[in-house]
PDB file of C-alpha atoms in Angstrom:
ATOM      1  CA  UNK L   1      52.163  29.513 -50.650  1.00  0.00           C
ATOM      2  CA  UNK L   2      48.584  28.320 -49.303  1.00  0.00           C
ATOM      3  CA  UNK L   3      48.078  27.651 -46.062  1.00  0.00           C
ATOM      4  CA  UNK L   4      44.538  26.891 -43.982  1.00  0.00           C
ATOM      5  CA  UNK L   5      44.538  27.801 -39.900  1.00  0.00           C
ATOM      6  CA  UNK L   6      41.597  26.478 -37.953  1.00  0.00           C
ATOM      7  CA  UNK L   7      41.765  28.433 -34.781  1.00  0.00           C
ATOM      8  CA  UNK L   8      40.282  26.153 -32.162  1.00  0.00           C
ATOM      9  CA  UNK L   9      42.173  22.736 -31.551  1.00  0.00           C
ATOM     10  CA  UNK L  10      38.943  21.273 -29.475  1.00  0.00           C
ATOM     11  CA  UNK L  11      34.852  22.228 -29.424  1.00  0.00           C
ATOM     12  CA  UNK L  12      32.611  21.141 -27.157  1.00  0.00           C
ATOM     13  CA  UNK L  13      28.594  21.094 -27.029  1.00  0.00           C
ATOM     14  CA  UNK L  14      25.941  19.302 -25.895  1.00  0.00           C
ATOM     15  CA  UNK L  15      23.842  17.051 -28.125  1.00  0.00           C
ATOM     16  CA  UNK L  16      21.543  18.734 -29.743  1.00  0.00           C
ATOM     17  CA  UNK L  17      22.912  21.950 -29.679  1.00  0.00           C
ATOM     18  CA  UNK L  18      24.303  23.915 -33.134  1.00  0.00           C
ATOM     19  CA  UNK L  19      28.221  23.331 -33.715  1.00  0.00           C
ATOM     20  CA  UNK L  20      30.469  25.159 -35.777  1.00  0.00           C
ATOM     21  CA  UNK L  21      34.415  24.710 -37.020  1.00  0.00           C
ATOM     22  CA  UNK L  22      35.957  27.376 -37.668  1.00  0.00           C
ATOM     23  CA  UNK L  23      38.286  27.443 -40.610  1.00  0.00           C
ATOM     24  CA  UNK L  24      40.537  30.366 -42.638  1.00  0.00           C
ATOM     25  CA  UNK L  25      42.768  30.022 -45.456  1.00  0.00           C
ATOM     26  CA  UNK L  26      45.254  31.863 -47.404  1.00  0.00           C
ATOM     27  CA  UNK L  27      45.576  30.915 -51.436  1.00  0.00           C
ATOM     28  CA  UNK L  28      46.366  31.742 -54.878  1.00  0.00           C
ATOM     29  CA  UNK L  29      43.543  32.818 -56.948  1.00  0.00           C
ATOM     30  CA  UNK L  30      40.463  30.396 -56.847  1.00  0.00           C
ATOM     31  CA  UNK L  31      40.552  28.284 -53.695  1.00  0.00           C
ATOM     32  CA  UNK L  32      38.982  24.291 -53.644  1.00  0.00           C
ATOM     33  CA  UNK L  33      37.293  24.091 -49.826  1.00  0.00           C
ATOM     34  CA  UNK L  34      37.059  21.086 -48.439  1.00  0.00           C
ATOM     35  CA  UNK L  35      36.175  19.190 -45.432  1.00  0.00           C
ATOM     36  CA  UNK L  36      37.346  16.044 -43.877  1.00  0.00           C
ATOM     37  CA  UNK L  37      36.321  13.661 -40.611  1.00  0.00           C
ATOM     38  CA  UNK L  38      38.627  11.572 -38.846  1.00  0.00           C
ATOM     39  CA  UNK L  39      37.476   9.173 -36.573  1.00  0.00           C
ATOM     40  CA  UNK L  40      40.231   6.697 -34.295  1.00  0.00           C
ATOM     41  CA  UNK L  41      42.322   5.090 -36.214  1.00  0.00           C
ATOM     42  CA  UNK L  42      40.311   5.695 -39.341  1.00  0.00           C
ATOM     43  CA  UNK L  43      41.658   7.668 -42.909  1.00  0.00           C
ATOM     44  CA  UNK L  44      40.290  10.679 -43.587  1.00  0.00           C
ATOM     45  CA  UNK L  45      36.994  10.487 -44.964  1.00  0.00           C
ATOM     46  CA  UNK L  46      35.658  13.127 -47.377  1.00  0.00           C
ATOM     47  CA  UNK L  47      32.287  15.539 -45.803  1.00  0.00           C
ATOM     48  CA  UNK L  48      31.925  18.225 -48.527  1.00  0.00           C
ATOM     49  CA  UNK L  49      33.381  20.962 -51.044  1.00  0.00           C
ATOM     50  CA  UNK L  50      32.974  24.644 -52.145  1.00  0.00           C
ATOM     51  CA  UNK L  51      34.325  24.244 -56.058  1.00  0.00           C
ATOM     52  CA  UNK L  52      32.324  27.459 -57.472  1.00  0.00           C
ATOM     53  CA  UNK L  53      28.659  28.541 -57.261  1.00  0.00           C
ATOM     54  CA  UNK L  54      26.624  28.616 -54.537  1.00  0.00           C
ATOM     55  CA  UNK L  55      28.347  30.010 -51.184  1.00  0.00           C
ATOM     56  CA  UNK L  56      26.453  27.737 -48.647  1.00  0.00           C
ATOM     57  CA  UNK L  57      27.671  23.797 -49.530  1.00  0.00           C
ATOM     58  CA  UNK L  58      25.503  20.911 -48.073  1.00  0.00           C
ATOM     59  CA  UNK L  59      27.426  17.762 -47.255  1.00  0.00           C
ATOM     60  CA  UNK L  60      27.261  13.805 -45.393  1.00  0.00           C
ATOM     61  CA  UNK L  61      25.534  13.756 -42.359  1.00  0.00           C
ATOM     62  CA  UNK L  62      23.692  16.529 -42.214  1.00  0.00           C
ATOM     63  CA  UNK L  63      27.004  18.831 -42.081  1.00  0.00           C
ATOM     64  CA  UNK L  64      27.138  22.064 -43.928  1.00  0.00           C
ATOM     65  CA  UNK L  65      29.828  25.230 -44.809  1.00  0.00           C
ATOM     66  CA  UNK L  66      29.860  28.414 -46.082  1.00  0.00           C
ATOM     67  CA  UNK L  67      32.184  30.330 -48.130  1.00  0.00           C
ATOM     68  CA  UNK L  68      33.117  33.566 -47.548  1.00  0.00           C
ATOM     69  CA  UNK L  69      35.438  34.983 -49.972  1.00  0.00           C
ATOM     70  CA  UNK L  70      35.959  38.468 -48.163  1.00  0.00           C
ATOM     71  CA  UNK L  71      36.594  36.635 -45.122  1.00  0.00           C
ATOM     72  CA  UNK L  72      38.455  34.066 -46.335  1.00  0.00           C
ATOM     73  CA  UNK L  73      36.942  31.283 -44.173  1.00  0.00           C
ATOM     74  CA  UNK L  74      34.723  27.943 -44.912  1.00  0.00           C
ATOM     75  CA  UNK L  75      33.410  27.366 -41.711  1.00  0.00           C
ATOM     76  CA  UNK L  76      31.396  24.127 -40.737  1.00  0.00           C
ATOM     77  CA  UNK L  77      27.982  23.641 -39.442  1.00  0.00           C
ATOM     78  CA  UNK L  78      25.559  21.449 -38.006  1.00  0.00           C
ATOM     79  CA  UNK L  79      22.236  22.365 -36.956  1.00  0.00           C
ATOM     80  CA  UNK L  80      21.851  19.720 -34.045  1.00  0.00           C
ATOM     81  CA  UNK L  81      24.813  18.045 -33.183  1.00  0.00           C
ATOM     82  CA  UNK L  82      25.081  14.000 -32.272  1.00  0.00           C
ATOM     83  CA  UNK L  83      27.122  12.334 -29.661  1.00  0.00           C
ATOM     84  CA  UNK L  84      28.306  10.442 -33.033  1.00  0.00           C
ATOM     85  CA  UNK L  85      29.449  13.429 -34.415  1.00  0.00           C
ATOM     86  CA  UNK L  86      32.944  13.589 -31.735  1.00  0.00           C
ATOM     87  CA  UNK L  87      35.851  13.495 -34.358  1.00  0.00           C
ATOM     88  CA  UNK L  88      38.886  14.972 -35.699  1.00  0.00           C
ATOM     89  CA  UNK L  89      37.875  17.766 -38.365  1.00  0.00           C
ATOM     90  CA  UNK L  90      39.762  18.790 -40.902  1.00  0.00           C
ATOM     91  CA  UNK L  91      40.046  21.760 -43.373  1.00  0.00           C
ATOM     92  CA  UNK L  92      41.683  21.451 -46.863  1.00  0.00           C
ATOM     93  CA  UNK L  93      42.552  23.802 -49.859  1.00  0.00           C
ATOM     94  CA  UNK L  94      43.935  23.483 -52.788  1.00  0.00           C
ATOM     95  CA  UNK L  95      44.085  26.465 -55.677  1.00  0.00           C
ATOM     96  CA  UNK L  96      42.185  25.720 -58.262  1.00  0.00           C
ATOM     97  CA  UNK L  97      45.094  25.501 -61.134  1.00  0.00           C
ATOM     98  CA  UNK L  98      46.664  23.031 -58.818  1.00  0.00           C
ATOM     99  CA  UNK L  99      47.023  19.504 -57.527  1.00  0.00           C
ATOM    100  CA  UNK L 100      48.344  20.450 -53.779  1.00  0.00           C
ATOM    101  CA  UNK L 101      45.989  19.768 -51.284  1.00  0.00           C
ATOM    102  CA  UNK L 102      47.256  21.054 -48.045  1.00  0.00           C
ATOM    103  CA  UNK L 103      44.763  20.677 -44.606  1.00  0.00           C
ATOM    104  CA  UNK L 104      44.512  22.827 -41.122  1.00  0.00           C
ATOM    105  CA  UNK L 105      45.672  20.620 -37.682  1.00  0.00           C
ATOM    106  CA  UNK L 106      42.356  19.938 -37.409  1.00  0.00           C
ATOM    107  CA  UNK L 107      39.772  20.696 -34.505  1.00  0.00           C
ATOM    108  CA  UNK L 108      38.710  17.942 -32.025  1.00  0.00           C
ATOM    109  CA  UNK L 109      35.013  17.753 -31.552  1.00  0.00           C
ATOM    110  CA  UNK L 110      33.694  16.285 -28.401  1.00  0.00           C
ATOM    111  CA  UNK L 111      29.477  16.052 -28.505  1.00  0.00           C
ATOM    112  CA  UNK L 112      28.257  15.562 -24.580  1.00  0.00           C
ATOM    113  CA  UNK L 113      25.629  13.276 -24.320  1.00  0.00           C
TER     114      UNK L 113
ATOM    115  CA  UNK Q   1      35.453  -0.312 -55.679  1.00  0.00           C
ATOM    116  CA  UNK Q   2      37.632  -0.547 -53.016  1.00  0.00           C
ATOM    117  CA  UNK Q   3      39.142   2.554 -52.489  1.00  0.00           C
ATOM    118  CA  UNK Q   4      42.778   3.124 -51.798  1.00  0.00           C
ATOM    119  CA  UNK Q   5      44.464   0.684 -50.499  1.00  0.00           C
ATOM    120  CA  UNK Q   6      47.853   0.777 -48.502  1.00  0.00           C
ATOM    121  CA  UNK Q   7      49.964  -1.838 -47.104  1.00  0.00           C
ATOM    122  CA  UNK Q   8      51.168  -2.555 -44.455  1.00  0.00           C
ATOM    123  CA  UNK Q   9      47.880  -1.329 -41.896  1.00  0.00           C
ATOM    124  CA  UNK Q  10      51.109  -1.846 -39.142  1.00  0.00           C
ATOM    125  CA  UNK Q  11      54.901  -1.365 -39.460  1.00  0.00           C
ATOM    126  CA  UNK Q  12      57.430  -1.867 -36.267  1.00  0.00           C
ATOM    127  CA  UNK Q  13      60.628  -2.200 -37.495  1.00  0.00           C
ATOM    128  CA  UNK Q  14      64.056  -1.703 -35.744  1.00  0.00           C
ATOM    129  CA  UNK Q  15      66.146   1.733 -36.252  1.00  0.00           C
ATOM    130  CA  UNK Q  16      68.468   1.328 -39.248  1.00  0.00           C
ATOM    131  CA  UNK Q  17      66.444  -0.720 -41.499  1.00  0.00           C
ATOM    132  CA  UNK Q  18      64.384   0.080 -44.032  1.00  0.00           C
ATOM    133  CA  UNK Q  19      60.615   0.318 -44.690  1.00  0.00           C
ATOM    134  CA  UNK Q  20      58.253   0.849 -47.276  1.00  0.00           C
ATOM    135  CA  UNK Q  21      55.099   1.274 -47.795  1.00  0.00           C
ATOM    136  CA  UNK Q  22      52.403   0.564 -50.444  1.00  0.00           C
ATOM    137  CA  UNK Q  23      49.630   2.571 -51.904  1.00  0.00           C
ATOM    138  CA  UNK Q  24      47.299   1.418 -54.571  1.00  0.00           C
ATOM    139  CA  UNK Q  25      45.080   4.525 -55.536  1.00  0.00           C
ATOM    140  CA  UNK Q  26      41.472   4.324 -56.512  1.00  0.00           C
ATOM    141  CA  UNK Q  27      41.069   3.345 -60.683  1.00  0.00           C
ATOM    142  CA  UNK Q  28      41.159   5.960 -63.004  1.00  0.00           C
ATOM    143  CA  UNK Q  29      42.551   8.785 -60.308  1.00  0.00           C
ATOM    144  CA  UNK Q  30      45.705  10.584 -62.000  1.00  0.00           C
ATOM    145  CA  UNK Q  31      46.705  12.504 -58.622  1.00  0.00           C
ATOM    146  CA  UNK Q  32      48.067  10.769 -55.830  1.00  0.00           C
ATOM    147  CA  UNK Q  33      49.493  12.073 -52.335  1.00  0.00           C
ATOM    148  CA  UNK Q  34      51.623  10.758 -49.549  1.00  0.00           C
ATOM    149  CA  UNK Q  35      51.021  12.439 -45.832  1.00  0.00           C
ATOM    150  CA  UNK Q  36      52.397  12.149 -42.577  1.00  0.00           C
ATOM    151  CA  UNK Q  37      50.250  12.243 -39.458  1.00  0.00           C
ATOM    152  CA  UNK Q  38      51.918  13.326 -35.701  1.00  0.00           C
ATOM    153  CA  UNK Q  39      50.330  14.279 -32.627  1.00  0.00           C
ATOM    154  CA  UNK Q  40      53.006  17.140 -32.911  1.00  0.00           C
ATOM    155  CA  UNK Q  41      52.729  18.450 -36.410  1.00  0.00           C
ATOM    156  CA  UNK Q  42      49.340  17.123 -37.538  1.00  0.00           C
ATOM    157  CA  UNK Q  43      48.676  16.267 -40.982  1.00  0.00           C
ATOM    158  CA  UNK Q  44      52.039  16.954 -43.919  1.00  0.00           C
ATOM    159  CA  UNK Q  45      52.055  16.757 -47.114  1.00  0.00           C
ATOM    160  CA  UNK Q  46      55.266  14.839 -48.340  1.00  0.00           C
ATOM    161  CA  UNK Q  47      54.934  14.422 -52.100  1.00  0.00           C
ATOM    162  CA  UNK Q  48      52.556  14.472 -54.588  1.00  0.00           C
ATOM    163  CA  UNK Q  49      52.288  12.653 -58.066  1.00  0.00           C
ATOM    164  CA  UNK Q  50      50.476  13.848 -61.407  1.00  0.00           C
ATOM    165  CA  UNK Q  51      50.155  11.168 -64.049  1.00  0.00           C
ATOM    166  CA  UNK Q  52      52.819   9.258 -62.427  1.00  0.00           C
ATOM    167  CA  UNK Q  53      55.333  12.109 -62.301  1.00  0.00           C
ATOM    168  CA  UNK Q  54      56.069  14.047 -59.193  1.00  0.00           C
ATOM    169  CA  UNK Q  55      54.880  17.315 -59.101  1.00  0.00           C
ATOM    170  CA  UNK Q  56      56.035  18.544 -55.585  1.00  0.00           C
ATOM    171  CA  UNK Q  57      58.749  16.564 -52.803  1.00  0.00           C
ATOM    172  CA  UNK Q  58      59.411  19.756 -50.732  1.00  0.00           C
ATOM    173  CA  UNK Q  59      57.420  18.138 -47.776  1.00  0.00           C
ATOM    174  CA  UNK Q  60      60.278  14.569 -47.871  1.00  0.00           C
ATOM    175  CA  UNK Q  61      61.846  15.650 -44.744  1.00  0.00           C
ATOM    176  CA  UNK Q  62      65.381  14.141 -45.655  1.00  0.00           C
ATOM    177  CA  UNK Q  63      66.960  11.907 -48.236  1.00  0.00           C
ATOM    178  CA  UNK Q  64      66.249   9.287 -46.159  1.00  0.00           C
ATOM    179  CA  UNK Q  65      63.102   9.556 -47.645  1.00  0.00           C
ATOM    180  CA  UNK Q  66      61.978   8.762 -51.481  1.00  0.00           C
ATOM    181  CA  UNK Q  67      58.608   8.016 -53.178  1.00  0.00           C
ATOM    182  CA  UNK Q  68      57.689   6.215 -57.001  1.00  0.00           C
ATOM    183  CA  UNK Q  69      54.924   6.092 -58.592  1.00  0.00           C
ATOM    184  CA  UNK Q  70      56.060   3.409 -61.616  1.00  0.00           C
ATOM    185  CA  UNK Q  71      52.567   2.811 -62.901  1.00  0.00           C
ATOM    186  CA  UNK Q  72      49.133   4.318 -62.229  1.00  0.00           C
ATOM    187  CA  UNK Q  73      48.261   1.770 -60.453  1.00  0.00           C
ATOM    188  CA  UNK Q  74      51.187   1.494 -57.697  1.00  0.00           C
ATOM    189  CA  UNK Q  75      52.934   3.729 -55.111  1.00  0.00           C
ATOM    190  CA  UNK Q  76      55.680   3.313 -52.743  1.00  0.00           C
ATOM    191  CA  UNK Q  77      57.514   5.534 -49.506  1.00  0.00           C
ATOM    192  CA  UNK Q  78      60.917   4.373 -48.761  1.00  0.00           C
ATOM    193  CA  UNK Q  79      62.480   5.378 -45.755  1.00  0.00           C
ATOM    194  CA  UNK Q  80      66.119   4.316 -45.366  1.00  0.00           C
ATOM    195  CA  UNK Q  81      67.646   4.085 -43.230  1.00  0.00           C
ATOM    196  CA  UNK Q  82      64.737   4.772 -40.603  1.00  0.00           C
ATOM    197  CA  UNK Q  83      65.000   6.087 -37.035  1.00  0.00           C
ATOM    198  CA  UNK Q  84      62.907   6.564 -34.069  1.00  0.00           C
ATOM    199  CA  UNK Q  85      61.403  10.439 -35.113  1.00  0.00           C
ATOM    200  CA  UNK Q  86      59.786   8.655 -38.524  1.00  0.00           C
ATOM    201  CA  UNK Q  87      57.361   7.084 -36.378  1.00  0.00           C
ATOM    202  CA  UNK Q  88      53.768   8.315 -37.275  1.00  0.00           C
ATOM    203  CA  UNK Q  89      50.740   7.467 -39.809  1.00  0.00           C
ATOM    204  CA  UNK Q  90      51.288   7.564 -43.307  1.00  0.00           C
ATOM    205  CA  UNK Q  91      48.712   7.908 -45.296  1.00  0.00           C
ATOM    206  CA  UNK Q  92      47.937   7.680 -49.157  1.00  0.00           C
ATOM    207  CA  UNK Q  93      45.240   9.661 -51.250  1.00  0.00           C
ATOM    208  CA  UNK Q  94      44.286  10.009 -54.585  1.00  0.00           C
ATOM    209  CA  UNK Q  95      42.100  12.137 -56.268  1.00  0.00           C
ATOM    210  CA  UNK Q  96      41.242  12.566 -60.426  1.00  0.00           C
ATOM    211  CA  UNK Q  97      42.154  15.892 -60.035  1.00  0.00           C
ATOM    212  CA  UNK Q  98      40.854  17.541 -63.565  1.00  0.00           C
ATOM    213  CA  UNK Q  99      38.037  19.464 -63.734  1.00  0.00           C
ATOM    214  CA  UNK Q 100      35.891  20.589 -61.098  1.00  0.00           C
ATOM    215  CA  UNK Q 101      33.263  17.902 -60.836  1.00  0.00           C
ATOM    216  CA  UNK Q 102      35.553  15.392 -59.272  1.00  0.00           C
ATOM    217  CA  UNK Q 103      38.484  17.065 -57.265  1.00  0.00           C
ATOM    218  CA  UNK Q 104      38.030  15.698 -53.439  1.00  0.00           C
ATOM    219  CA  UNK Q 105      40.582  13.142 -52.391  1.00  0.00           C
ATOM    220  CA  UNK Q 106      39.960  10.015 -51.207  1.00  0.00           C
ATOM    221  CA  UNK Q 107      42.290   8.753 -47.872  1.00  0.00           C
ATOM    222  CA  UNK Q 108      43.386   5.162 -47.542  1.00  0.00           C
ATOM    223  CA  UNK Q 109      43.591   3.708 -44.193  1.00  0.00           C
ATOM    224  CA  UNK Q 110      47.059   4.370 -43.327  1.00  0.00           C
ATOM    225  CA  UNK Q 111      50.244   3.037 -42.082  1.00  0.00           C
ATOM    226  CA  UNK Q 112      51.384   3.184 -38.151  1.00  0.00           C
ATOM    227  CA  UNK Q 113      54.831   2.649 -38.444  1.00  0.00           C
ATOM    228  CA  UNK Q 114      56.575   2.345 -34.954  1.00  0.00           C
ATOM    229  CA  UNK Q 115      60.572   2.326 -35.300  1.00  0.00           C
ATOM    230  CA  UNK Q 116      62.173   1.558 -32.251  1.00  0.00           C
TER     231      UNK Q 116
END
């Protein structure tokens, strides 16, 4: 079974300041990271992937994550968050000798001006 | 191209009838997903197709629920007969799946169906 957990359901920071989402996940053998905005009444639209290589993955709009396979997490960053960046945030994973993507509940983001 | 497309964006339909829905995946993708979005249980899975066959229904909550994929090209979620708890978002996604240079899926709008 595979399963992701993102422990926080909302974050909150000021413009400006760093902001991280926090994600775990639990998978057979290779795991496919991803990561996943939603804004109101929007589909899911598609930020950035770990596949293989490099543990730190660089993504849309200036978003970033890093893979840690002892840890099991794929947490996301941003340097300097934007009032633009308050959304729904999602974290996916799939194995890698699979088709089933399953996602986290996602975290709620909320950038103060 | 246009991405995935689903119809209907809106669905209200009375308890007891049935609904479907329409997805149209992006060209070329081989993988397609149907999900369910609640305020209550966030984001599920229901099925998933590979080359038109599906792979996994253990998310389809009840018979009351089936999904075909006839053709690459087409999709559809029947729920009959429907009832007040199937209210939510559906949404489509499709992905090429193979390989590792193109594996992220891509979401179509979704469907708010409302049954009352």
């Amino acid at each position: 079974a595979q399963s992701v957990a993102q422990p926080e359901d909302q974050v909150n920071v000021a413009e400006g300041n760093p902001l991280t989402v926090k994600c775990t996940y639990s998978v057979s053998g290779n795991p496919y990271l991803f990561w996943y905005v939603q804004y109101p009444n929007r589909g899911l639209q598609f930020l950035l992937k770990y596949i293989t290589g490099d543990n730190l993955v660089k993504g849309s709009y200036g978003f970033e994550a890093e893979f840690n396979k002892s840890q099991t997490s794929f947490h996301l960053k941003k340097p300097s968050a934007l009032v633009s960046d308050s959304a729904l945030y999602f974290c996916a994973v799939r194995p890698g000798n699979d088709y089933k993507l399953s996602f986290g509940a996602g975290t709620t983001v909320t950038v103060r001006a | 191209d246009a991405g995935v497309i689903q119809s209907p964006r809106h669905e209200v339909t009375e308890m007891g009838q049935e609904v479907t829905l329409r997805c149209k995946p992006i060209s070329g993708h081989n993988s397609l997903f149907w999900y369910r979005q609640t305020m209550m249980r966030g984001l599920e899975l229901l099925i998933y197709f590979n080359n038109n066959v599906p792979i996994d229904d253990s998310g389809m909550p009840e018979d009351r629920f089936s999904a075909k994929m006839p053709n690459a090209s087409f999709s559809t979620l029947k729920i009959q007969p429907s009832e007040p708890r199937d209210s939510a978002v559906y949404f489509c996604a499709s992905t090429h799946g193979q390989g590792t240079s193109r594996t992220e899926a891509f979401f179509g709008q979704g469907t708010r169906l409302t049954v009352v």
